[in-house]
Amino acid sequence: MKSDAPPNVDLLSVTGLTASFHVKGRIIPVLHDVSFSLKAGETLALVGESGSGKSVTAQSIMRLMRDCSIGGRVELNGKDLLSLSRRDMARVRGREIAMIFQDPRMSLNPTLSIGVQISEVLQRHRGLSAAQARAEALRLLDAVRISGPSRRYDEHPHQLSGGMCQRVMIASAIAGEPRLLIADEATTALDVTVQAEILTLLRELQNETGMAMLVVTHDMGVVAEIANGAAVMRQGRIVEFADTQTLLTRPADPYTQDLLASVPKLGSMAGQAAPRYFPVAGKVPAATDCVVAGQDTILSVRDLNVRYRSRSSFLGISKGSNHAVRGVTFDLRSGETLALVGESGSGKSTIGRAILGLSPVTSGQVILAGQEMTSLRGEPLRQARRAAQMVFQDPAASLSPRQRIRDAISEPLRAWGETGDINAVVHDLLVQVGLEPEMADRLPHEFSGGQRQRICIARAMALRPSLIVADEAVSALDVSVKARICNLLLDIQRQTGVACLFISHDMAVVERLSDRVAVMRNGAILEIGSRRDVFESPQHAYTRALLAAVPNPVPRTSQASISRQ
Amino acid sequence: MLNFLLRILRSVLVLLGVGCLIFALIRLAPGDPVTLLAGPTADIQTVEALRIQLGLDQPMGVQLLKFLSNALRGDLGESLVHRRPVLDLILYALPQTVYLSICALFTALLVSVPAGLVSALRPSSAADRLAEGVVLAAQSVPVFWVSILLIQLFAVRLGWLPSSGNDQWAAVILPAFALSILQWPLLTKTVRTAAISVGSQDYAKTALAKGLSSKRIVFIHLLRNMLVPIVTIIGLQTGAMLSGSVVTEAVFAWPGIGTLAMASLLARDYPTVQGIVLFSAAIVVTISIVADALSLIIDPRLRS
Amino acid sequence: MSASAFNGVLGRVIRNRRILIATALLVIIACVALASKSLAPFDPLQQNLRFRLMPPGSLGADGRMFLLGTDQFGRDAFSRILVGARVPLIVSFSAALLGAAIGLLIGVIAGYFQGWIDSLIGLLIDAQLSIPFVLVGMMVVVLFGPSLHNIVLVFTLLSWPIFARIARDEARLAARQQFVEASLIGGGTTTWILLRHIIPAALPRVIVVAAIQLAYFVVSESAFGFFGLGVPPPEPTWGNILSDSRSYLFQAWWLGLFPGLAIALIAFAANLFASGLNEVVDPASTRGSTF
């Protein structure tokens, strides 16, 4: 469907949009005077960190928020959406504006077949009969590149992968032939190669249908990949509104500049051997070659195999097994960072857990600080495990909500029966991770995500381990926070010479932080080598695909030509 | 499928466990179990005959096996008072209890579904506070006491409804209402939690974003997802319902299993009580299997 | 430190209005029950056939008022209700405490260790929960005799699975939490983790259920008494007072009304406590939905 509006007139125009949440009788403003516009067939990105109001803006346009009052004007082809009745608004949703969300598995109704979830839109908005809708839904499934549509039609969401679910969501979104598609962090939860496929699909569908897109994202790389223009949001305001080219090359606002500086760019380390700090306030990127890897081997993993058996909850009858780690071998020396990179299900996290004795090992050896771990149980395992500590992905979940951070940080010391001035140790650890020692008596919920991760790092360092396993430790953090936590890890490594096993799916962060890299897929290491070798001359086709799929925050040369059409 | 077979196997083990508990109970009691089972009026010959008939002269293990295998075959022993097989007595009273329970469940749903929905959709409204107050009160009053008050008001003072028995069709109203009170609190809470949780799911937002009609959103997208926890809790509540019907039936002289149980208990008719306990456990276990099967039909995720 | 302390769960407990009212009610009731012998205006066992079935507010021979009237033997109903509070309170508090303690321990063990021990405990819990509580309870009382400690024992033994089931679910959830894994990696032994992480995680829910069970026990104890299976007379209990009142429904409505209200008051206070605590422990369930 080609849009009937003339191309140089705004399709969507948002003027002075405000929004406030009503929480327990209090009114909390979240959007202040947000204005932007979008022409037919174009793609605009709303970009910002968590809490910037980008999702609220998108959902306010659709009027999906509850307990929230919205002001200002939202015009679609000159029609003010905010003044429509609920009934009329329901005719706009799905028909003129469609929306897809972050978590595709949760966004589909688990009890309805995927076919029904597409054809219900066709029946509602295009007045098709059930039989016509089925035929059209099959065509749409084909259009979003789902193979064997007629076989898939009656399947339920839980039978599909995350990427497939997002394709189904897209099919149901374009079913109403909308003029505008809003994608709210629609690729954030997906693996990087799947994200690349979905972004390509969205671009192709846009070319076929001429719909405009409003893309909400935290990822400057996605902005560069898909958007003609972008609005950078911070604390409920738009701080900069520019075309993508200008934004990425000559950002005007200091916040945008800082944000872009914090974003790790793949390839920016070319020619460098050692890890480097991120260029954030107070850290100069040059002259910060970090740690020189020591000579003693801290960790040796030999031919490690982990096989999970899924069992019924009752009587533990085996229901099949899953080979999570296959024949993995590597060494790690003191002061060194080895990155395990791979997509979900590659087995990288399982290795980290197996090293610490948290996952049962099927065969192979793990030698930590000279001690073979896999044969140990109970107290000897606890003793041997002391040499290694772990930092998890979600700092909120890895701190007990009931424990003051003094107690959380000192727990390992107390668990080992350490005597002496524990308060002094906590004080020093807090200083080391860049927190105020006066904060020691607060509870975790009083801290931000980045601060919580600092607390977790302090706890991990309490026992002066020789190995830190960082399992996606910076993945859940906002870019600017992510850069600072990475710098903290480098700092600590330089001060203490601790070795780091850095488990991550984020190629750009890995490029910054690691001395050596192991690329994993389906439980096996495909290639392992120095960071430079892996990033600059990848040997394996999968490594190359992985690197190519990373959306990089540099302008696409083709982008300008598309927008001028 | 394997899961479901294991589920059934587990239920059989649960029933065997109940059998063992009951078996142990009678034998742990002070005094000779045969005297208990034969009743206080029996003479020595009858007692000894019964001891041999019940196999109580044999070792414990053999007794337990015999007891369990008899129970599995439906032989729950003979009533001391009625001199008839316990199973016959139970099956005779069963339809009345089933009828009363269904009426009570229906009444409970009539109260709990609106109350739960109101407090989920309009939190802190006057209706929410009223619903919460009613539920808190229901949770706090002794049902037998409310039953007496109901009888006094509707049967004695106003004379609108019969006070006991089941001779007239209207006789079911008071006991069903009283029995349903027990169900209100948990059922209301379940409806409320289910509504809140389903309403805050991403797919609810998707349904809204698709511009579907409110009717379709509520009945096709939300209701079905709310059913699983509600069906589960109704299944789990069967035990409490049977417990409640012992008291309620006795107060209203409703001729079901509860009245039979209470009368047998007060007459020290242990074989009958023991049989009713086993039979009730079997009902509870069966209904929870049925509830699980229904959940499987409603939610395809549970099938894998 | 103190400013921060009141931001935690404890602070929210202290500031919760329901918990405050419920706790005050329960403390007052408990104190009254403890001091009931000296607070009672009359001897609850003293019969006076001259003043049989007097309505509330009637005056006795010495000019003292029968606040809530008298029963069929001319005993003061108000004094009997006061003194009659002791048995239900002792029974329900001790049974809730014991049941919660036993259930917490067993449930936490099952939920944390899982495996065969969990399967076994799970079977036992299901077996017990599938038998009708009231019927088996009454059967035990008939078999073993209706003494105070037998009734406490019956309630405890029949209710531990309810606590165990909750504790098991909570422990299982907690065991999967990352902070428990972090504690394990930090060198926490099994006992350390159970005491410092798993039990504290399971405890709030167990206390909520304990309050609900407390209410249920007060009500059940009176039901036992009502059917003549409670602590036997002459000791007055709300159950046996109500049982006696049954024969005088028409002449003396007050005999049946007030003990029932007393039972409802305690149960209400306990349930209010549970609902307040639930608000604190699980704020998500008290929030509204998207629609």
JSON list of N, CA, C and O in Angstrom, two decimals, chain C residues 8-38:
[
{"chain": "C", "resi": 8, "resn": "GLY", "atom": "N", "xyz": [13.19, 0.20, 54.77]},
{"chain": "C", "resi": 8, "resn": "GLY", "atom": "CA", "xyz": [13.15, -1.23, 54.47]},
{"chain": "C", "resi": 8, "resn": "GLY", "atom": "C", "xyz": [11.79, -1.82, 54.73]},
{"chain": "C", "resi": 8, "resn": "GLY", "atom": "O", "xyz": [10.82, -1.11, 54.99]},
{"chain": "C", "resi": 9, "resn": "VAL", "atom": "N", "xyz": [11.74, -3.14, 54.68]},
{"chain": "C", "resi": 9, "resn": "VAL", "atom": "CA", "xyz": [10.49, -3.86, 54.90]},
{"chain": "C", "resi": 9, "resn": "VAL", "atom": "C", "xyz": [9.92, -3.53, 56.27]},
{"chain": "C", "resi": 9, "resn": "VAL", "atom": "O", "xyz": [8.73, -3.28, 56.44]},
{"chain": "C", "resi": 10, "resn": "LEU", "atom": "N", "xyz": [10.82, -3.47, 57.25]},
{"chain": "C", "resi": 10, "resn": "LEU", "atom": "CA", "xyz": [10.40, -3.21, 58.61]},
{"chain": "C", "resi": 10, "resn": "LEU", "atom": "C", "xyz": [9.66, -1.88, 58.70]},
{"chain": "C", "resi": 10, "resn": "LEU", "atom": "O", "xyz": [8.61, -1.77, 59.33]},
{"chain": "C", "resi": 11, "resn": "GLY", "atom": "N", "xyz": [10.21, -0.87, 58.03]},
{"chain": "C", "resi": 11, "resn": "GLY", "atom": "CA", "xyz": [9.59, 0.45, 58.03]},
{"chain": "C", "resi": 11, "resn": "GLY", "atom": "C", "xyz": [8.20, 0.39, 57.45]},
{"chain": "C", "resi": 11, "resn": "GLY", "atom": "O", "xyz": [7.26, 0.98, 57.99]},
{"chain": "C", "resi": 12, "resn": "ARG", "atom": "N", "xyz": [8.05, -0.36, 56.36]},
{"chain": "C", "resi": 12, "resn": "ARG", "atom": "CA", "xyz": [6.73, -0.45, 55.74]},
{"chain": "C", "resi": 12, "resn": "ARG", "atom": "C", "xyz": [5.76, -1.21, 56.62]},
{"chain": "C", "resi": 12, "resn": "ARG", "atom": "O", "xyz": [4.57, -0.94, 56.63]},
{"chain": "C", "resi": 13, "resn": "VAL", "atom": "N", "xyz": [6.29, -2.19, 57.38]},
{"chain": "C", "resi": 13, "resn": "VAL", "atom": "CA", "xyz": [5.44, -2.93, 58.30]},
{"chain": "C", "resi": 13, "resn": "VAL", "atom": "C", "xyz": [4.92, -1.98, 59.38]},
{"chain": "C", "resi": 13, "resn": "VAL", "atom": "O", "xyz": [3.74, -1.95, 59.70]},
{"chain": "C", "resi": 14, "resn": "ILE", "atom": "N", "xyz": [5.84, -1.17, 59.92]},
{"chain": "C", "resi": 14, "resn": "ILE", "atom": "CA", "xyz": [5.47, -0.28, 61.01]},
{"chain": "C", "resi": 14, "resn": "ILE", "atom": "C", "xyz": [4.47, 0.76, 60.55]},
{"chain": "C", "resi": 14, "resn": "ILE", "atom": "O", "xyz": [3.55, 1.13, 61.26]},
{"chain": "C", "resi": 15, "resn": "ARG", "atom": "N", "xyz": [4.63, 1.21, 59.29]},
{"chain": "C", "resi": 15, "resn": "ARG", "atom": "CA", "xyz": [3.78, 2.29, 58.81]},
{"chain": "C", "resi": 15, "resn": "ARG", "atom": "C", "xyz": [2.44, 1.79, 58.25]},
{"chain": "C", "resi": 15, "resn": "ARG", "atom": "O", "xyz": [1.59, 2.58, 57.91]},
{"chain": "C", "resi": 16, "resn": "ASN", "atom": "N", "xyz": [2.28, 0.46, 58.11]},
{"chain": "C", "resi": 16, "resn": "ASN", "atom": "CA", "xyz": [1.05, -0.06, 57.53]},
{"chain": "C", "resi": 16, "resn": "ASN", "atom": "C", "xyz": [-0.09, 0.04, 58.54]},
{"chain": "C", "resi": 16, "resn": "ASN", "atom": "O", "xyz": [0.00, -0.47, 59.65]},
{"chain": "C", "resi": 17, "resn": "ARG", "atom": "N", "xyz": [-1.17, 0.71, 58.09]},
{"chain": "C", "resi": 17, "resn": "ARG", "atom": "CA", "xyz": [-2.26, 0.98, 59.02]},
{"chain": "C", "resi": 17, "resn": "ARG", "atom": "C", "xyz": [-2.97, -0.30, 59.46]},
{"chain": "C", "resi": 17, "resn": "ARG", "atom": "O", "xyz": [-3.32, -0.49, 60.61]},
{"chain": "C", "resi": 18, "resn": "ARG", "atom": "N", "xyz": [-3.16, -1.22, 58.49]},
{"chain": "C", "resi": 18, "resn": "ARG", "atom": "CA", "xyz": [-3.85, -2.46, 58.84]},
{"chain": "C", "resi": 18, "resn": "ARG", "atom": "C", "xyz": [-3.09, -3.24, 59.90]},
{"chain": "C", "resi": 18, "resn": "ARG", "atom": "O", "xyz": [-3.67, -3.76, 60.86]},
{"chain": "C", "resi": 19, "resn": "ILE", "atom": "N", "xyz": [-1.78, -3.34, 59.69]},
{"chain": "C", "resi": 19, "resn": "ILE", "atom": "CA", "xyz": [-0.98, -4.10, 60.65]},
{"chain": "C", "resi": 19, "resn": "ILE", "atom": "C", "xyz": [-1.06, -3.45, 62.02]},
{"chain": "C", "resi": 19, "resn": "ILE", "atom": "O", "xyz": [-1.19, -4.14, 63.04]},
{"chain": "C", "resi": 20, "resn": "LEU", "atom": "N", "xyz": [-1.03, -2.13, 62.04]},
{"chain": "C", "resi": 20, "resn": "LEU", "atom": "CA", "xyz": [-1.08, -1.40, 63.30]},
{"chain": "C", "resi": 20, "resn": "LEU", "atom": "C", "xyz": [-2.37, -1.71, 64.05]},
{"chain": "C", "resi": 20, "resn": "LEU", "atom": "O", "xyz": [-2.36, -2.09, 65.22]},
{"chain": "C", "resi": 21, "resn": "ILE", "atom": "N", "xyz": [-3.52, -1.54, 63.35]},
{"chain": "C", "resi": 21, "resn": "ILE", "atom": "CA", "xyz": [-4.81, -1.78, 63.99]},
{"chain": "C", "resi": 21, "resn": "ILE", "atom": "C", "xyz": [-4.92, -3.23, 64.44]},
{"chain": "C", "resi": 21, "resn": "ILE", "atom": "O", "xyz": [-5.31, -3.52, 65.58]},
{"chain": "C", "resi": 22, "resn": "ALA", "atom": "N", "xyz": [-4.52, -4.15, 63.55]},
{"chain": "C", "resi": 22, "resn": "ALA", "atom": "CA", "xyz": [-4.66, -5.58, 63.86]},
{"chain": "C", "resi": 22, "resn": "ALA", "atom": "C", "xyz": [-3.80, -5.96, 65.05]},
{"chain": "C", "resi": 22, "resn": "ALA", "atom": "O", "xyz": [-4.26, -6.68, 65.95]},
{"chain": "C", "resi": 23, "resn": "THR", "atom": "N", "xyz": [-2.56, -5.45, 65.08]},
{"chain": "C", "resi": 23, "resn": "THR", "atom": "CA", "xyz": [-1.68, -5.79, 66.19]},
{"chain": "C", "resi": 23, "resn": "THR", "atom": "C", "xyz": [-2.27, -5.26, 67.50]},
{"chain": "C", "resi": 23, "resn": "THR", "atom": "O", "xyz": [-2.30, -5.97, 68.51]},
{"chain": "C", "resi": 24, "resn": "ALA", "atom": "N", "xyz": [-2.75, -4.00, 67.48]},
{"chain": "C", "resi": 24, "resn": "ALA", "atom": "CA", "xyz": [-3.34, -3.43, 68.68]},
{"chain": "C", "resi": 24, "resn": "ALA", "atom": "C", "xyz": [-4.51, -4.29, 69.17]},
{"chain": "C", "resi": 24, "resn": "ALA", "atom": "O", "xyz": [-4.58, -4.65, 70.35]},
{"chain": "C", "resi": 25, "resn": "LEU", "atom": "N", "xyz": [-5.39, -4.68, 68.22]},
{"chain": "C", "resi": 25, "resn": "LEU", "atom": "CA", "xyz": [-6.53, -5.51, 68.58]},
{"chain": "C", "resi": 25, "resn": "LEU", "atom": "C", "xyz": [-6.10, -6.83, 69.22]},
{"chain": "C", "resi": 25, "resn": "LEU", "atom": "O", "xyz": [-6.59, -7.22, 70.28]},
{"chain": "C", "resi": 26, "resn": "LEU", "atom": "N", "xyz": [-5.13, -7.49, 68.57]},
{"chain": "C", "resi": 26, "resn": "LEU", "atom": "CA", "xyz": [-4.71, -8.80, 69.05]},
{"chain": "C", "resi": 26, "resn": "LEU", "atom": "C", "xyz": [-4.06, -8.69, 70.43]},
{"chain": "C", "resi": 26, "resn": "LEU", "atom": "O", "xyz": [-4.30, -9.53, 71.31]},
{"chain": "C", "resi": 27, "resn": "VAL", "atom": "N", "xyz": [-3.25, -7.64, 70.63]},
{"chain": "C", "resi": 27, "resn": "VAL", "atom": "CA", "xyz": [-2.59, -7.47, 71.93]},
{"chain": "C", "resi": 27, "resn": "VAL", "atom": "C", "xyz": [-3.64, -7.23, 73.01]},
{"chain": "C", "resi": 27, "resn": "VAL", "atom": "O", "xyz": [-3.60, -7.85, 74.07]},
{"chain": "C", "resi": 28, "resn": "ILE", "atom": "N", "xyz": [-4.61, -6.36, 72.72]},
{"chain": "C", "resi": 28, "resn": "ILE", "atom": "CA", "xyz": [-5.65, -6.08, 73.72]},
{"chain": "C", "resi": 28, "resn": "ILE", "atom": "C", "xyz": [-6.42, -7.36, 74.05]},
{"chain": "C", "resi": 28, "resn": "ILE", "atom": "O", "xyz": [-6.61, -7.71, 75.22]},
{"chain": "C", "resi": 29, "resn": "ILE", "atom": "N", "xyz": [-6.82, -8.10, 73.00]},
{"chain": "C", "resi": 29, "resn": "ILE", "atom": "CA", "xyz": [-7.58, -9.33, 73.23]},
{"chain": "C", "resi": 29, "resn": "ILE", "atom": "C", "xyz": [-6.77, -10.31, 74.06]},
{"chain": "C", "resi": 29, "resn": "ILE", "atom": "O", "xyz": [-7.26, -10.92, 75.02]},
{"chain": "C", "resi": 30, "resn": "ALA", "atom": "N", "xyz": [-5.49, -10.45, 73.72]},
{"chain": "C", "resi": 30, "resn": "ALA", "atom": "CA", "xyz": [-4.63, -11.40, 74.44]},
{"chain": "C", "resi": 30, "resn": "ALA", "atom": "C", "xyz": [-4.53, -10.98, 75.91]},
{"chain": "C", "resi": 30, "resn": "ALA", "atom": "O", "xyz": [-4.61, -11.82, 76.81]},
{"chain": "C", "resi": 31, "resn": "CYS", "atom": "N", "xyz": [-4.33, -9.66, 76.16]},
{"chain": "C", "resi": 31, "resn": "CYS", "atom": "CA", "xyz": [-4.21, -9.20, 77.54]},
{"chain": "C", "resi": 31, "resn": "CYS", "atom": "C", "xyz": [-5.50, -9.47, 78.31]},
{"chain": "C", "resi": 31, "resn": "CYS", "atom": "O", "xyz": [-5.46, -9.96, 79.45]},
{"chain": "C", "resi": 32, "resn": "VAL", "atom": "N", "xyz": [-6.63, -9.15, 77.68]},
{"chain": "C", "resi": 32, "resn": "VAL", "atom": "CA", "xyz": [-7.91, -9.37, 78.33]},
{"chain": "C", "resi": 32, "resn": "VAL", "atom": "C", "xyz": [-8.08, -10.85, 78.67]},
{"chain": "C", "resi": 32, "resn": "VAL", "atom": "O", "xyz": [-8.50, -11.22, 79.77]},
{"chain": "C", "resi": 33, "resn": "ALA", "atom": "N", "xyz": [-7.72, -11.73, 77.72]},
{"chain": "C", "resi": 33, "resn": "ALA", "atom": "CA", "xyz": [-7.87, -13.16, 77.94]},
{"chain": "C", "resi": 33, "resn": "ALA", "atom": "C", "xyz": [-6.98, -13.62, 79.09]},
{"chain": "C", "resi": 33, "resn": "ALA", "atom": "O", "xyz": [-7.39, -14.41, 79.94]},
{"chain": "C", "resi": 34, "resn": "LEU", "atom": "N", "xyz": [-5.75, -13.08, 79.14]},
{"chain": "C", "resi": 34, "resn": "LEU", "atom": "CA", "xyz": [-4.82, -13.47, 80.20]},
{"chain": "C", "resi": 34, "resn": "LEU", "atom": "C", "xyz": [-5.34, -13.05, 81.57]},
{"chain": "C", "resi": 34, "resn": "LEU", "atom": "O", "xyz": [-5.24, -13.80, 82.54]},
{"chain": "C", "resi": 35, "resn": "ALA", "atom": "N", "xyz": [-5.91, -11.86, 81.61]},
{"chain": "C", "resi": 35, "resn": "ALA", "atom": "CA", "xyz": [-6.38, -11.33, 82.89]},
{"chain": "C", "resi": 35, "resn": "ALA", "atom": "C", "xyz": [-7.86, -11.61, 83.11]},
{"chain": "C", "resi": 35, "resn": "ALA", "atom": "O", "xyz": [-8.47, -11.03, 84.00]},
{"chain": "C", "resi": 36, "resn": "SER", "atom": "N", "xyz": [-8.45, -12.49, 82.30]},
{"chain": "C", "resi": 36, "resn": "SER", "atom": "CA", "xyz": [-9.91, -12.63, 82.29]},
{"chain": "C", "resi": 36, "resn": "SER", "atom": "C", "xyz": [-10.47, -13.03, 83.65]},
{"chain": "C", "resi": 36, "resn": "SER", "atom": "O", "xyz": [-11.52, -12.55, 84.05]},
{"chain": "C", "resi": 37, "resn": "LYS", "atom": "N", "xyz": [-9.72, -13.88, 84.40]},
{"chain": "C", "resi": 37, "resn": "LYS", "atom": "CA", "xyz": [-10.24, -14.34, 85.69]},
{"chain": "C", "resi": 37, "resn": "LYS", "atom": "C", "xyz": [-10.47, -13.18, 86.65]},
{"chain": "C", "resi": 37, "resn": "LYS", "atom": "O", "xyz": [-11.43, -13.17, 87.40]},
{"chain": "C", "resi": 38, "resn": "SER", "atom": "N", "xyz": [-9.53, -12.18, 86.59]},
{"chain": "C", "resi": 38, "resn": "SER", "atom": "CA", "xyz": [-9.71, -11.06, 87.51]},
{"chain": "C", "resi": 38, "resn": "SER", "atom": "C", "xyz": [-10.58, -9.97, 86.92]},
{"chain": "C", "resi": 38, "resn": "SER", "atom": "O", "xyz": [-11.18, -9.19, 87.66]}
]
